[in-house]
GROMACS .gro file of C-alpha atoms in nm:
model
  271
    1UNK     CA    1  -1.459  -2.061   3.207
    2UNK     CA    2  -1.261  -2.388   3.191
    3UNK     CA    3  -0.991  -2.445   2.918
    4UNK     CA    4  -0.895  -2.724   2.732
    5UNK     CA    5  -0.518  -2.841   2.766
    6UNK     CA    6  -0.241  -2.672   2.883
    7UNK     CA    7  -0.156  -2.306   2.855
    8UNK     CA    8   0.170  -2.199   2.769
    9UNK     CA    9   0.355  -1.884   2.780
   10UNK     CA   10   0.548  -1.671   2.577
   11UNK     CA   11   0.724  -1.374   2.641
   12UNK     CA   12   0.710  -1.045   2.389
   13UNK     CA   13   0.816  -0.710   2.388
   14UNK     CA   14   0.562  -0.499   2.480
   15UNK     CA   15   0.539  -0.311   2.078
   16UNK     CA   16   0.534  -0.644   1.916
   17UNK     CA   17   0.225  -0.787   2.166
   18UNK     CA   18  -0.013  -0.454   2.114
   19UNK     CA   19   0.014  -0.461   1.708
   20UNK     CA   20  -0.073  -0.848   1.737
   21UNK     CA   21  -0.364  -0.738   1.933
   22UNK     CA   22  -0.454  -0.415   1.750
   23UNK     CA   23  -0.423  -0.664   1.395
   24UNK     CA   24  -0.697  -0.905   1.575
   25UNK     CA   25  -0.925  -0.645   1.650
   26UNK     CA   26  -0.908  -0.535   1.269
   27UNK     CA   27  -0.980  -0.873   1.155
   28UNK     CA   28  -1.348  -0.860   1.178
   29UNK     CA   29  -1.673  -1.019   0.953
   30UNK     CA   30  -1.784  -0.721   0.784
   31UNK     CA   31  -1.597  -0.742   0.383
   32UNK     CA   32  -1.671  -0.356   0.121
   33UNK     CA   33  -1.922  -0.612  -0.098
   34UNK     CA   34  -2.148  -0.555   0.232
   35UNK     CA   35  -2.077  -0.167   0.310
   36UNK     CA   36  -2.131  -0.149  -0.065
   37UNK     CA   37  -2.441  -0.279  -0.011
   38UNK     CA   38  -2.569  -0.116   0.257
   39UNK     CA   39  -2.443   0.230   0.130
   40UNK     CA   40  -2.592   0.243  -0.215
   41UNK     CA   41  -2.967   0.179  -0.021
   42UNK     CA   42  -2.953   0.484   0.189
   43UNK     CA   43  -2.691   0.690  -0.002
   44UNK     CA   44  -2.744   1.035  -0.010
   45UNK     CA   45  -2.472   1.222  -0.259
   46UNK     CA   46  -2.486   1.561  -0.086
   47UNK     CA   47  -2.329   1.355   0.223
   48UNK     CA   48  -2.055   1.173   0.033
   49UNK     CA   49  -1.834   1.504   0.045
   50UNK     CA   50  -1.860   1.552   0.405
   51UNK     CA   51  -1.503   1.625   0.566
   52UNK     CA   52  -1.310   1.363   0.702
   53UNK     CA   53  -1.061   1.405   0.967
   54UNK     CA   54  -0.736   1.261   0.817
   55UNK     CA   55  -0.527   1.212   1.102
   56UNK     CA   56  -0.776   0.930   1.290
   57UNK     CA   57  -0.695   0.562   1.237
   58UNK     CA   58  -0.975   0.426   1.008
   59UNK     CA   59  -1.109   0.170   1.279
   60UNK     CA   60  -1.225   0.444   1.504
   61UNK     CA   61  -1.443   0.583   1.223
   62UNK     CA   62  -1.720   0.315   1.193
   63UNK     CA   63  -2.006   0.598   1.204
   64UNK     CA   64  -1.913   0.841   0.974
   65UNK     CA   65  -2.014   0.958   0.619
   66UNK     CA   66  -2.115   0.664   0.396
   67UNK     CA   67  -1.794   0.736   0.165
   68UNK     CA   68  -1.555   0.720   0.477
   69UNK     CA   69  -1.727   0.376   0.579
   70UNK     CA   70  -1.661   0.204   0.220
   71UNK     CA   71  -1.244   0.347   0.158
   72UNK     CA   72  -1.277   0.232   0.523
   73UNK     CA   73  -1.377  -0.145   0.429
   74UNK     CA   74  -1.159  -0.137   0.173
   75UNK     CA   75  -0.826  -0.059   0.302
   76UNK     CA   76  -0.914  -0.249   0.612
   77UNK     CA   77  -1.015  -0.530   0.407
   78UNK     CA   78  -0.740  -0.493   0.175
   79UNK     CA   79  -0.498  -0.483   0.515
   80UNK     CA   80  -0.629  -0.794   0.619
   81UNK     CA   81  -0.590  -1.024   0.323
   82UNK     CA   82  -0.247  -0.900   0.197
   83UNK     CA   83  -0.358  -0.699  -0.110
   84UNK     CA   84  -0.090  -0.512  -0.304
   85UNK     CA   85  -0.292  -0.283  -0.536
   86UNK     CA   86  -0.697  -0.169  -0.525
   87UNK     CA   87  -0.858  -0.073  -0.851
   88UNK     CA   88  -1.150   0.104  -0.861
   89UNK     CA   89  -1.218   0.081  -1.246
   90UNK     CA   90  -1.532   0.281  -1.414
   91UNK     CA   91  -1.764   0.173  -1.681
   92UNK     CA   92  -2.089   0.242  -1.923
   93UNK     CA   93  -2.336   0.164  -1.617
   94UNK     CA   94  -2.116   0.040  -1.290
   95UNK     CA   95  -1.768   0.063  -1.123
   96UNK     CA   96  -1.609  -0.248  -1.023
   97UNK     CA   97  -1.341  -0.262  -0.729
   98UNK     CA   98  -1.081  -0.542  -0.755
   99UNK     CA   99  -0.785  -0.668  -0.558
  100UNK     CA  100  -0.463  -0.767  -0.678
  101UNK     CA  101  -0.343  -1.061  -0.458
  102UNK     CA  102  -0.028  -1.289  -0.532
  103UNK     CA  103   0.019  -1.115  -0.865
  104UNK     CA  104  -0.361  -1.224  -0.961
  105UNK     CA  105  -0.676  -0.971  -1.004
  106UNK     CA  106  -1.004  -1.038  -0.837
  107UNK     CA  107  -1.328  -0.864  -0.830
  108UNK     CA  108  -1.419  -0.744  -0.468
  109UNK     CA  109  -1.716  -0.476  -0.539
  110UNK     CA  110  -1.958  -0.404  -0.824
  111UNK     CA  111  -2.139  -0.048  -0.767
  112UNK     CA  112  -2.340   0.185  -0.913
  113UNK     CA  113  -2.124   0.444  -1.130
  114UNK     CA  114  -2.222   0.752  -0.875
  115UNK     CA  115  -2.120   0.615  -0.559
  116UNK     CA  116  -1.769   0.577  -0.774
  117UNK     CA  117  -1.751   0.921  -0.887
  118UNK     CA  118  -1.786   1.027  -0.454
  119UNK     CA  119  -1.516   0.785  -0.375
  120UNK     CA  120  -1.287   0.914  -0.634
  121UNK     CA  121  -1.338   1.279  -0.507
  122UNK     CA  122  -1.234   1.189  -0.157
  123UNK     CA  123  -0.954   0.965  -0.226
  124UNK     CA  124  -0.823   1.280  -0.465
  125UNK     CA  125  -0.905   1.473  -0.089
  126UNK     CA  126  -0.699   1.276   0.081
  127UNK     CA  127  -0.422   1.256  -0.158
  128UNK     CA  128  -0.391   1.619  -0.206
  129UNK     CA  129  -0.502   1.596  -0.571
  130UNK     CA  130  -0.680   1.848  -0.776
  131UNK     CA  131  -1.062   1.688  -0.740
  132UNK     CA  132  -1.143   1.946  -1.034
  133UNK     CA  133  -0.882   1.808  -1.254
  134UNK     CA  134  -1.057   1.490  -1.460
  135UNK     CA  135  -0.874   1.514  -1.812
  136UNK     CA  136  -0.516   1.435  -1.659
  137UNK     CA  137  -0.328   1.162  -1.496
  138UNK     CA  138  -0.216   1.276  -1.136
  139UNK     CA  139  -0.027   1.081  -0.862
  140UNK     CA  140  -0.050   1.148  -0.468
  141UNK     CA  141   0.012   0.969  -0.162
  142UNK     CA  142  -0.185   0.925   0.163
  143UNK     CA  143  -0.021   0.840   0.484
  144UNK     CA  144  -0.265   0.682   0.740
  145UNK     CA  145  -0.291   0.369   0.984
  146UNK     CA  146  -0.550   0.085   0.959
  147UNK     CA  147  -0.554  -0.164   1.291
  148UNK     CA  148  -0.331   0.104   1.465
  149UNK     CA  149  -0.026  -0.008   1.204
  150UNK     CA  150   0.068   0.273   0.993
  151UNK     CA  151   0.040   0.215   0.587
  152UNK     CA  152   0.121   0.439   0.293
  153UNK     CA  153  -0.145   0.457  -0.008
  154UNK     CA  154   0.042   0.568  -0.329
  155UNK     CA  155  -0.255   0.729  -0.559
  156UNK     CA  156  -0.258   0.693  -0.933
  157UNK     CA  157  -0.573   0.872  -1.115
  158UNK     CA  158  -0.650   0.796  -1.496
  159UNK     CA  159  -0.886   0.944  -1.711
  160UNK     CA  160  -1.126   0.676  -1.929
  161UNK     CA  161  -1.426   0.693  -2.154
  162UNK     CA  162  -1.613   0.665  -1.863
  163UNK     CA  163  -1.459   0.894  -1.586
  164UNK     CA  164  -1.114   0.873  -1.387
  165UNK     CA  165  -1.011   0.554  -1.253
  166UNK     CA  166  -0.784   0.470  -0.976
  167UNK     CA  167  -0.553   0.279  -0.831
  168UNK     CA  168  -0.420   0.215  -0.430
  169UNK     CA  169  -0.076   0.090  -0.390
  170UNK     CA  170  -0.110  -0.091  -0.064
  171UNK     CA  171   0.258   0.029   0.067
  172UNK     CA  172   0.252  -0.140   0.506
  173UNK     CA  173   0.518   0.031   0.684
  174UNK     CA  174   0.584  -0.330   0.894
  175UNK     CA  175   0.952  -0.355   0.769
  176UNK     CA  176   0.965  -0.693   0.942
  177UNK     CA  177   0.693  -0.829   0.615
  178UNK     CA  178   1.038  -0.667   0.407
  179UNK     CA  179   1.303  -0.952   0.526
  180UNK     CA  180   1.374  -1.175   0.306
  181UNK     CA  181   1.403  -1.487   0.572
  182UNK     CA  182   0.985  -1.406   0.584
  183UNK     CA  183   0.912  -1.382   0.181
  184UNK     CA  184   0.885  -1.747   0.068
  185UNK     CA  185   1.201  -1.821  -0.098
  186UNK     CA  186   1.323  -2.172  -0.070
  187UNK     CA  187   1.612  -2.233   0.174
  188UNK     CA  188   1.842  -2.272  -0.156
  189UNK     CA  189   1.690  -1.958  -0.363
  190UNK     CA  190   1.731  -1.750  -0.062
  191UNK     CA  191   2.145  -1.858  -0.040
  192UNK     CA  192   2.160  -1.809  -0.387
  193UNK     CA  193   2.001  -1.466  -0.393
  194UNK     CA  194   2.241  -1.342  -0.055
  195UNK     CA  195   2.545  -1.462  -0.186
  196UNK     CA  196   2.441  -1.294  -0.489
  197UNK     CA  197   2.360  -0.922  -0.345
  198UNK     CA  198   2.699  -0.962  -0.112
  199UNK     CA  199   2.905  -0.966  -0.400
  200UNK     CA  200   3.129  -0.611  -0.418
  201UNK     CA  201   3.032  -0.548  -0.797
  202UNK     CA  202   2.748  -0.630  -1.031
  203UNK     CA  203   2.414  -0.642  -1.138
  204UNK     CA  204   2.117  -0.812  -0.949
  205UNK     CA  205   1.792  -0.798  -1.190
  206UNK     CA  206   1.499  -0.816  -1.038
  207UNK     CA  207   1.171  -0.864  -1.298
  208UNK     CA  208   0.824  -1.017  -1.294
  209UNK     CA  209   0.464  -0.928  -1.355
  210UNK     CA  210   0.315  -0.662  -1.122
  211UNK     CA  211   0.210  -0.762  -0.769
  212UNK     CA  212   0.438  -1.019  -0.777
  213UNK     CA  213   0.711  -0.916  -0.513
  214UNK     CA  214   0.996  -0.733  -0.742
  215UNK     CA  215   0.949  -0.419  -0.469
  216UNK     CA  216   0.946  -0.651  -0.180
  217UNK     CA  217   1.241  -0.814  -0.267
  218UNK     CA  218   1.446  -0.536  -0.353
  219UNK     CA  219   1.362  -0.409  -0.052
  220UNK     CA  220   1.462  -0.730   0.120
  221UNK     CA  221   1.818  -0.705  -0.027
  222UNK     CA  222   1.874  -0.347   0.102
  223UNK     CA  223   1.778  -0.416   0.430
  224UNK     CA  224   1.998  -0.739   0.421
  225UNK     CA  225   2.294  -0.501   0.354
  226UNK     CA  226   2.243  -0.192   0.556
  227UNK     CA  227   2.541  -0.192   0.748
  228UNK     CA  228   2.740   0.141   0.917
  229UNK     CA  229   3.025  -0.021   0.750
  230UNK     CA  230   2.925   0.082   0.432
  231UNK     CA  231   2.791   0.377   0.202
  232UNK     CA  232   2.401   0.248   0.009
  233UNK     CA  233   2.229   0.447  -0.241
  234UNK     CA  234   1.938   0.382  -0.401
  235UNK     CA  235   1.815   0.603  -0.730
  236UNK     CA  236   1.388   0.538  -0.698
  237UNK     CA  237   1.070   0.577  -0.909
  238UNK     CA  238   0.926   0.635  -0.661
  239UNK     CA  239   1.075   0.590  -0.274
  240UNK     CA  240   0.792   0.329  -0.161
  241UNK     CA  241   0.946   0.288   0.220
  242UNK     CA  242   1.187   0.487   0.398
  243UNK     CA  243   1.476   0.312   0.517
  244UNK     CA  244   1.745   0.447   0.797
  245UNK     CA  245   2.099   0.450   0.717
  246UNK     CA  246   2.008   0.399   0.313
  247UNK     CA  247   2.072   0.719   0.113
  248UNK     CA  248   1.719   0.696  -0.085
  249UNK     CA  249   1.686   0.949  -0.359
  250UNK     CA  250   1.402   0.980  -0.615
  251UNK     CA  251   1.359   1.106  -0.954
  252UNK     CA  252   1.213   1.398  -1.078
  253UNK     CA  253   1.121   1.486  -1.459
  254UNK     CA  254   0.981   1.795  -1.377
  255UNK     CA  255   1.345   1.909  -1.273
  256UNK     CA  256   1.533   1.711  -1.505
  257UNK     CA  257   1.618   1.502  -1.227
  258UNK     CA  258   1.620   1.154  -1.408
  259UNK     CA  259   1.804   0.793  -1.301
  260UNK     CA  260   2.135   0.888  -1.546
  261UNK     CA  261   2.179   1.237  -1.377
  262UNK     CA  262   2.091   1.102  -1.020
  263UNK     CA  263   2.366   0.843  -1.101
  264UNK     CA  264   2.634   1.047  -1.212
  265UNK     CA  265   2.575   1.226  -0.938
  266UNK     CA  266   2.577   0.943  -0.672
  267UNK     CA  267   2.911   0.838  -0.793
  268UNK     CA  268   3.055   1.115  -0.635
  269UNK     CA  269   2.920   1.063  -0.311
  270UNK     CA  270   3.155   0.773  -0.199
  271UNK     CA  271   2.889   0.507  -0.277
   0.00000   0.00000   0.00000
């Protein structure tokens, strides 16, 4: 094999070089509008409830049940083109899967309604939900790795006319997409917004339509400030990433545990 012009080298630490490699091994042709495909023609519904192991990275489970093949193409799919949110949404006669990408909606997957109803039950599964609860809302969260990088799914289940839809928070546990040097901003937005969250007192506000970087950001800022130096609390609905040396706590209605009493309470923690 002969090459082209001249090679050049670059040292990497050893971590950094295998998730590069892992990420181009997960980038490959194969989109969920084609396992869709191929899955409703030889679906069989007693097979969509197999068992799944839940510990395996997704890319090593190519062959398995027809359900664990599409929530495989999606989250891979959704991994590889920087998706914040999937939405598997149910109607009259089909189930649509969208993406929400830079803030903006987009239809991946149209489906027939009963391959929607499997995929619900095993997301539910894998988020330790109640599959036999379908008149409530629930929320769950499913910890798993995709291209040997480890993500978070935060769950959200709805009931509609037509069944329960759901939607994936796409949460990647690569802190290094979190600083803010690697968001976007403008070299004079990004001064403005440092010199801004390095000031000892006030109020930063944060706002913006969903999927548009609000958790990001935020996230961003603490990161920018973590420092041994100094005492950082966060009160959360809910803790999306878990950040050493930030004191992270998260509210809980169920125990009366809301942002005003988690505040009080914070300000006598030498904050």
């Amino acid at each position: 094999m002969s090459l082209v012009g001249p090679i050049h080298r670059q040292l990497k630490p050893s971590a950094t070089l295998l998730q590069e490699i892992n990420e181009a091994y997960a980038r490959d042709d194969t989109d969920a509008a084609q396992v869709a495909d191929e899955v409703e023609e030889s679906v069989d519904l007693s097979q969509l409830l197999q068992e799944m192991p839940i510990a395996q990275d997704l890319l090593e489970m190519t062959n398995d049940a027809p359900v664990v093949r599409m929530i495989n193409s999606l989250l891979k799919q959704a991994s590889r083109d920087g998706v914040s949110d999937i939405h598997l949404e149910v109607f009259e006669r089909q189930s649509v899967v969208r993406f929400r990408v830079d803030g903006h909606l987009r239809d991946i997957v149209n489906m027939r309604k009963d391959l929607h109803s499997a995929l619900v039950s095993r997301i539910k599964i894998l988020a330790s939900l109640d599959i036999a609860e379908k008149r409530l809302p629930q929320d769950g969260r499913i910890s798993l790795r995709v291209g040997g990088r480890p993500i978070d799914v935060r769950v959200s289940t709805l009931p509609t006319a037509h069944g329960e839809r759901v939607v994936l928070r796409i949460l990647d546990k690569d802190f290094s997409k979190l600083d803010l040097v690697r968001q976007g901003m403008s070299e004079q937005t990004f001064l403005e917004f440092d010199a801004l969250i390095h000031r000892p007192h006030g109020i930063v506000l944060v706002t913006g339509p969903t999927g548009s970087g609000k958790t990001t950001t935020l996230y961003g800022a603490l990161l920018r400030l973590r420092s041994t130096v100094n005492n950082i609390m966060t009160v959360e609905d809910p803790i999306e990433y878990n950040l050493d040396g930030i004191g992270q706590t998260q509210v809980n209605p169920r125990i009366d545990m809301n942002f005003a009493r988690a505040l009080r309470a914070i300000l006598r923690q030498d904050p």
